[in-house]
Coordinates of C-alpha atoms in Angstrom, one line a residue:
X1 CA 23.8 -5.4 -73.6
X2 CA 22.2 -8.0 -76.2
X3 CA 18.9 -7.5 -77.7
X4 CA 16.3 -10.2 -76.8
X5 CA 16.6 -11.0 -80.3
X6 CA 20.7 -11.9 -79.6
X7 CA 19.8 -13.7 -76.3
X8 CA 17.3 -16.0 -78.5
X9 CA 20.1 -16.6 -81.1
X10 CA 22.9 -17.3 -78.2
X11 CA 20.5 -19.9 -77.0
X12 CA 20.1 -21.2 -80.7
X13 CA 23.8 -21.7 -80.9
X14 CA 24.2 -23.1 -77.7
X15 CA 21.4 -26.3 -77.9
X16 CA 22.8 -26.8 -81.5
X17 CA 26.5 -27.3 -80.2
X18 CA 25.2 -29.8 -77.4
X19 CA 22.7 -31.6 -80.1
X20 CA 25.2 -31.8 -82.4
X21 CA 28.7 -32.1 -79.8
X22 CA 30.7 -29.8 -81.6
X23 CA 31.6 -26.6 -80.0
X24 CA 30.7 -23.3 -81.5
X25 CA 32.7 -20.0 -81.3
X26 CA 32.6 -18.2 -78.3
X27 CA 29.9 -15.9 -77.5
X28 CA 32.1 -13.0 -77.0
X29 CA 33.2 -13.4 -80.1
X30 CA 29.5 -13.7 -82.1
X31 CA 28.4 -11.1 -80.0
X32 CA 30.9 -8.7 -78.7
X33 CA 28.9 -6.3 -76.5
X34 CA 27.5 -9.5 -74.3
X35 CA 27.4 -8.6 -70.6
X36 CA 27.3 -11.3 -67.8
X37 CA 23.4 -9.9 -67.4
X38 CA 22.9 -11.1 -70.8
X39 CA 24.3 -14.5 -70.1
X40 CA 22.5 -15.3 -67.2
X41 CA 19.7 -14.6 -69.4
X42 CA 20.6 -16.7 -72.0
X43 CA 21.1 -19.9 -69.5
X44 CA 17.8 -19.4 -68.8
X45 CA 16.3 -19.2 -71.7
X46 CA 18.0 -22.1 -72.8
X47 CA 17.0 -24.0 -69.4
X48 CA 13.4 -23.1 -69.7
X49 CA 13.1 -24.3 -73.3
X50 CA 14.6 -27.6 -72.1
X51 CA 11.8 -27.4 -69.3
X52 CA 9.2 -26.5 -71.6
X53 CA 10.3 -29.4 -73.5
X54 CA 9.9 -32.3 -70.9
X55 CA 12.7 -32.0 -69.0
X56 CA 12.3 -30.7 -64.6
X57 CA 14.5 -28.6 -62.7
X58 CA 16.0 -30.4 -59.5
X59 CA 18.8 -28.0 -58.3
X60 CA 21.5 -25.4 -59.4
X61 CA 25.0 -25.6 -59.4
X62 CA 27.7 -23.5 -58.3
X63 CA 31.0 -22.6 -59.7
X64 CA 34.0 -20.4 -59.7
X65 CA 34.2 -20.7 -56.2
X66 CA 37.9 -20.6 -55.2
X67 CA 40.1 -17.6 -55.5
X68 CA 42.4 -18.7 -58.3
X69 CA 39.7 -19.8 -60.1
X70 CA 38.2 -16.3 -60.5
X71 CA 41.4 -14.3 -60.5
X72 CA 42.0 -16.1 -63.9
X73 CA 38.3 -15.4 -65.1
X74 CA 38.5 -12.2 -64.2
X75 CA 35.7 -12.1 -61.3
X76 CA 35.0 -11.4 -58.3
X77 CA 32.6 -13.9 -57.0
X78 CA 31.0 -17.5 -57.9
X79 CA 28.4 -18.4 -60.9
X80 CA 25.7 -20.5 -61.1
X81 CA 23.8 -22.6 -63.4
X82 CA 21.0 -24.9 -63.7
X83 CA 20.6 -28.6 -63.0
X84 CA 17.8 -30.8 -65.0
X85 CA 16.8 -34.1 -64.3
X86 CA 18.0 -35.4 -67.2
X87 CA 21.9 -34.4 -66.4
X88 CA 21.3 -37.3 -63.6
X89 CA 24.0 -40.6 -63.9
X90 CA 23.8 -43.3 -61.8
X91 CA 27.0 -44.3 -59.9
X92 CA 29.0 -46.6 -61.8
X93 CA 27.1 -45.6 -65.0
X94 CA 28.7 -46.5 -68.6
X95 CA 28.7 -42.9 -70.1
X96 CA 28.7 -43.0 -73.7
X97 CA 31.7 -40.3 -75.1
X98 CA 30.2 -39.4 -78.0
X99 CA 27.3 -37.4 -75.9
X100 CA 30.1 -34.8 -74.9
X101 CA 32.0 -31.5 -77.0
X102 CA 34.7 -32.0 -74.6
X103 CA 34.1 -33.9 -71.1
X104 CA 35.9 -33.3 -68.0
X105 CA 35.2 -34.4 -64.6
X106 CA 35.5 -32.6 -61.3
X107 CA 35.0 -33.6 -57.8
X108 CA 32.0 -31.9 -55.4
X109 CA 29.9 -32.5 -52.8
X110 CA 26.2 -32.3 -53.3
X111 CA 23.7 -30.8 -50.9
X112 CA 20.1 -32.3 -50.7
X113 CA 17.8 -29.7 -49.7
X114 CA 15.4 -30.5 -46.9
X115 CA 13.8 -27.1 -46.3
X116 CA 13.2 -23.9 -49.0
X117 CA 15.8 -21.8 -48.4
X118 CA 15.4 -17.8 -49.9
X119 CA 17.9 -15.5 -50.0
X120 CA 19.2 -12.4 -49.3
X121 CA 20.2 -13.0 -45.4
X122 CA 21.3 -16.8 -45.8
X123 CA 24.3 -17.4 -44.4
X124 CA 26.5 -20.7 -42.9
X125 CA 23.9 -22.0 -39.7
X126 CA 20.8 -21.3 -42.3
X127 CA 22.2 -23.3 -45.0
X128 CA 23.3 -26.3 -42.1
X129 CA 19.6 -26.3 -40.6
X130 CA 18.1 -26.4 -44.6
X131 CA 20.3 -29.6 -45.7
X132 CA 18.8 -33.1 -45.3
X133 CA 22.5 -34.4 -45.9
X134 CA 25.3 -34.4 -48.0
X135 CA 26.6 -36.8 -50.5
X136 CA 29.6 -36.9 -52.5
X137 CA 29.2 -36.2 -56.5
X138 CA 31.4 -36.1 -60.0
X139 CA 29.9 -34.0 -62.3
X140 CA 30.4 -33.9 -65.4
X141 CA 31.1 -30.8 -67.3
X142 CA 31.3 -30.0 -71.1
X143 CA 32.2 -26.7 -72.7
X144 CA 29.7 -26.1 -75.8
X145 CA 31.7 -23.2 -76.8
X146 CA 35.4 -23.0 -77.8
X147 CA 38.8 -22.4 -76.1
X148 CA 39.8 -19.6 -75.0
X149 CA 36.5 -18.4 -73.1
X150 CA 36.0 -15.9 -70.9
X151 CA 33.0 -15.7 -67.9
X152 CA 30.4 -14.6 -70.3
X153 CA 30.6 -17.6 -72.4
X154 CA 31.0 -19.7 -69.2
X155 CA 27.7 -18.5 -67.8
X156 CA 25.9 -18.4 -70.6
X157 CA 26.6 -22.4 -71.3
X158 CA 24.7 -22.7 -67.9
X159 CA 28.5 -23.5 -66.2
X160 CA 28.9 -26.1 -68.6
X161 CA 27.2 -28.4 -66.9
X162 CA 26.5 -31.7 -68.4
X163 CA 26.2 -34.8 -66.1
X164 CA 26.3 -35.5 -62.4
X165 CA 26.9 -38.7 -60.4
X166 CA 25.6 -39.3 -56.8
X167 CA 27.3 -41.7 -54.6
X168 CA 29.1 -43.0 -51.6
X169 CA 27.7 -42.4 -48.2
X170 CA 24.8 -39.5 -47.6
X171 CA 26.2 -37.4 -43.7
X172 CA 23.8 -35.1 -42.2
X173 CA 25.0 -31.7 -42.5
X174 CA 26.6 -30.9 -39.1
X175 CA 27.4 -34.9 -38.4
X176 CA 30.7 -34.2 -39.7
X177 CA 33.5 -31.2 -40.7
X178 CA 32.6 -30.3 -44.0
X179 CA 35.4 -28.4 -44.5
X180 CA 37.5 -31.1 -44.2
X181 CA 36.0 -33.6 -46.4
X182 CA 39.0 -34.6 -48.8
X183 CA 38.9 -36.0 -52.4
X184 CA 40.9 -38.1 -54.7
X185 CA 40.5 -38.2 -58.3
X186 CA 41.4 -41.1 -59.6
X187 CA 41.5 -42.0 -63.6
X188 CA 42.0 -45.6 -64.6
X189 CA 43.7 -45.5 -60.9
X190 CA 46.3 -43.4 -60.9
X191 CA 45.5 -40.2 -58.7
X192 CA 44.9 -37.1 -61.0
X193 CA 43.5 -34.6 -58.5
X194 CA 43.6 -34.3 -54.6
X195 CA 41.6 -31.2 -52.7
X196 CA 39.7 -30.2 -49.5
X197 CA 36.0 -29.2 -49.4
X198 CA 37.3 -26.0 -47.2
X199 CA 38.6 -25.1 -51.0
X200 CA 35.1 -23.7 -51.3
X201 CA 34.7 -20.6 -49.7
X202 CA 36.1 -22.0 -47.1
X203 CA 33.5 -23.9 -46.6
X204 CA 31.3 -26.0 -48.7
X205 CA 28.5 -24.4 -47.1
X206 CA 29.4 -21.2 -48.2
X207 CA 28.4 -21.8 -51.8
X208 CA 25.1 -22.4 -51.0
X209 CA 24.3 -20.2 -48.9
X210 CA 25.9 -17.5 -51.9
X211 CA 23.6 -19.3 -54.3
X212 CA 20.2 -18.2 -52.6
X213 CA 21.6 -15.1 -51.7
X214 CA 22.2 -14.4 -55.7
X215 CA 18.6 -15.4 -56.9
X216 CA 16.6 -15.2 -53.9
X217 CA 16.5 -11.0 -54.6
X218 CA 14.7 -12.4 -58.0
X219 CA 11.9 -14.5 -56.6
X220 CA 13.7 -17.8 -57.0
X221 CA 14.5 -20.1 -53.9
X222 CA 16.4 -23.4 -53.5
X223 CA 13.0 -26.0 -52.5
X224 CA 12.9 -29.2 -50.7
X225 CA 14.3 -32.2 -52.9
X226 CA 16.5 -29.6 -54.9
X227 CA 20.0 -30.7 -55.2
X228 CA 22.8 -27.9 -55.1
X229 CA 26.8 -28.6 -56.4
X230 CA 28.7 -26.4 -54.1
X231 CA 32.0 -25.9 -56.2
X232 CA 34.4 -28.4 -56.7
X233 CA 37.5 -28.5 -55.0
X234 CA 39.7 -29.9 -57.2
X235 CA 41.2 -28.5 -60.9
X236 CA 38.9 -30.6 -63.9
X237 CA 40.1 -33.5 -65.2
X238 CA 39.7 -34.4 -69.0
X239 CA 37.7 -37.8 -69.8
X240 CA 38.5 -40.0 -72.7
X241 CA 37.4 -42.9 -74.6
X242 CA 37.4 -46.0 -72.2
X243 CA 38.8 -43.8 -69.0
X244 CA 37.1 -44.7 -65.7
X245 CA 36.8 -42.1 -63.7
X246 CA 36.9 -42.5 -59.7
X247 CA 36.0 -40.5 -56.8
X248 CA 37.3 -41.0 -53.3
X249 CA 36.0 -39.2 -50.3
X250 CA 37.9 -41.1 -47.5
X251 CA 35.0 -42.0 -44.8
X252 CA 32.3 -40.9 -47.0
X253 CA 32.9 -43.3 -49.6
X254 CA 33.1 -43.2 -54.0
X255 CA 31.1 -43.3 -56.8
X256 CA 32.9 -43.7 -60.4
X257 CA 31.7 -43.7 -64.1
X258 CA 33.0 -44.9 -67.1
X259 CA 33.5 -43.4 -70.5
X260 CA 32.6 -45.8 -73.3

């Protein structure tokens, strides 16, 4: 377990590798008794001094949320991070490379929250009757701290998240099978990555409803307008210079971006 001190200088490091887009050395590393507690921590602290700053909270993400996934980062369940209103990208947005350690590019589906929904107790139905609909998304994720990382440096870069894209065609929550939503990943189009939503807990669903469970018992709640990244369903795919990235959902439509 860190010191608050440690947790203030974790943060430190982490806002000065994303200012300056070049990774730092793993947490673990820095700090070698860090816990996932302190991690969570240090998220936050870096969340609420973007927040403090200017920036608004709109949502959380999700991830780790398939089995292989965790086996290889040694867990046993999902992590979370926050999403700020400046991580927003419009669809078909020229997305400057430079901004980015590292960028790579996964496909999810986005949940727009229509009613607060608290954990613990949430399960599949609550989550269904909460969502005003669903939307397919790319986000964008970026890795602030260097290869080889383990959970505790994952978590404590807030997931890595960096960017999120919102696109195609918005389906109420029950007007279709969410499990079997498919994506295609497509870069410069050739196909790079092919999943299923049920990759997600077997159900997209599922991830949100773990996501309030997880911070409800700490006061927080998912609101009205909040938007929540389930958990992708496909492996990440790396972004470079001039790629175009492009995300097919089959009946619900794509979105794309543009590296530049």
């Amino acid at each position: 377990m860190l010191s608050d001190a440690d947790r203030q200088k974790a943060a430190d490091i982490l806002m000065k590798a994303q200012q300056e887009r070049k990774q730092a050395v793993q947490l673990y590393v820095t700090f070698p008794s860090i816990t996932i507690d302190d991690s969570y921590a240090i998220s936050t602290i870096v969340a609420e001094r973007k927040i403090k700053a200017g920036a608004r909270l709109i949502g959380h993400k999700v991830g780790l949320t398939s089995k292989a996934m965790q086996r290889s980062s040694m867990i046993d369940e999902p992590d979370y991070g926050y999403i700020l209103d400046d991580q927003i990208i419009g669809d078909g947005a020229k997305v400057k490379h430079s901004d980015y350690c590292k960028p790579r590019v996964e496909v999810e589906l986005a949940f727009i929250m229509g009613k607060r929904l608290q954990g613990p107790g949430v399960g599949l139905a609550e989550v269904l009757r909460a969502t005003e609909y669903v939307i397919p998304a790319i986000e964008i994720v970026d890795a602030r701290l260097q290869d080889q990382r383990r959970i505790v440096d994952t978590v404590a870069d807030n997931g890595a998240a960096a960017g999120i894209a919102m696109g195609g065609r918005p389906v109420g929550p029950m007007d279709v099978d969410l499990r079997w939503v498919g994506g295609i990943m497509y870069r410069n189009s050739e196909i790079e990555e092919t999943g299923l939503a049920a990759g997600v807990l077997g159900h997209p669903a599922l991830g949100v409803a773990w996501l309030a469970n997880k911070i409800g018992p700490h006061g927080h709640a998912l609101e009205p307008g909040h938007i929540v990244l389930a958990g992708s369903f496909t492996r990440v795919v790396f972004a470079q210079k001039s790629d175009t990235l492009h995300a097919d959902f089959g009946p619900l439509g794509g979105l794309a971006i543009q590296f530049v």
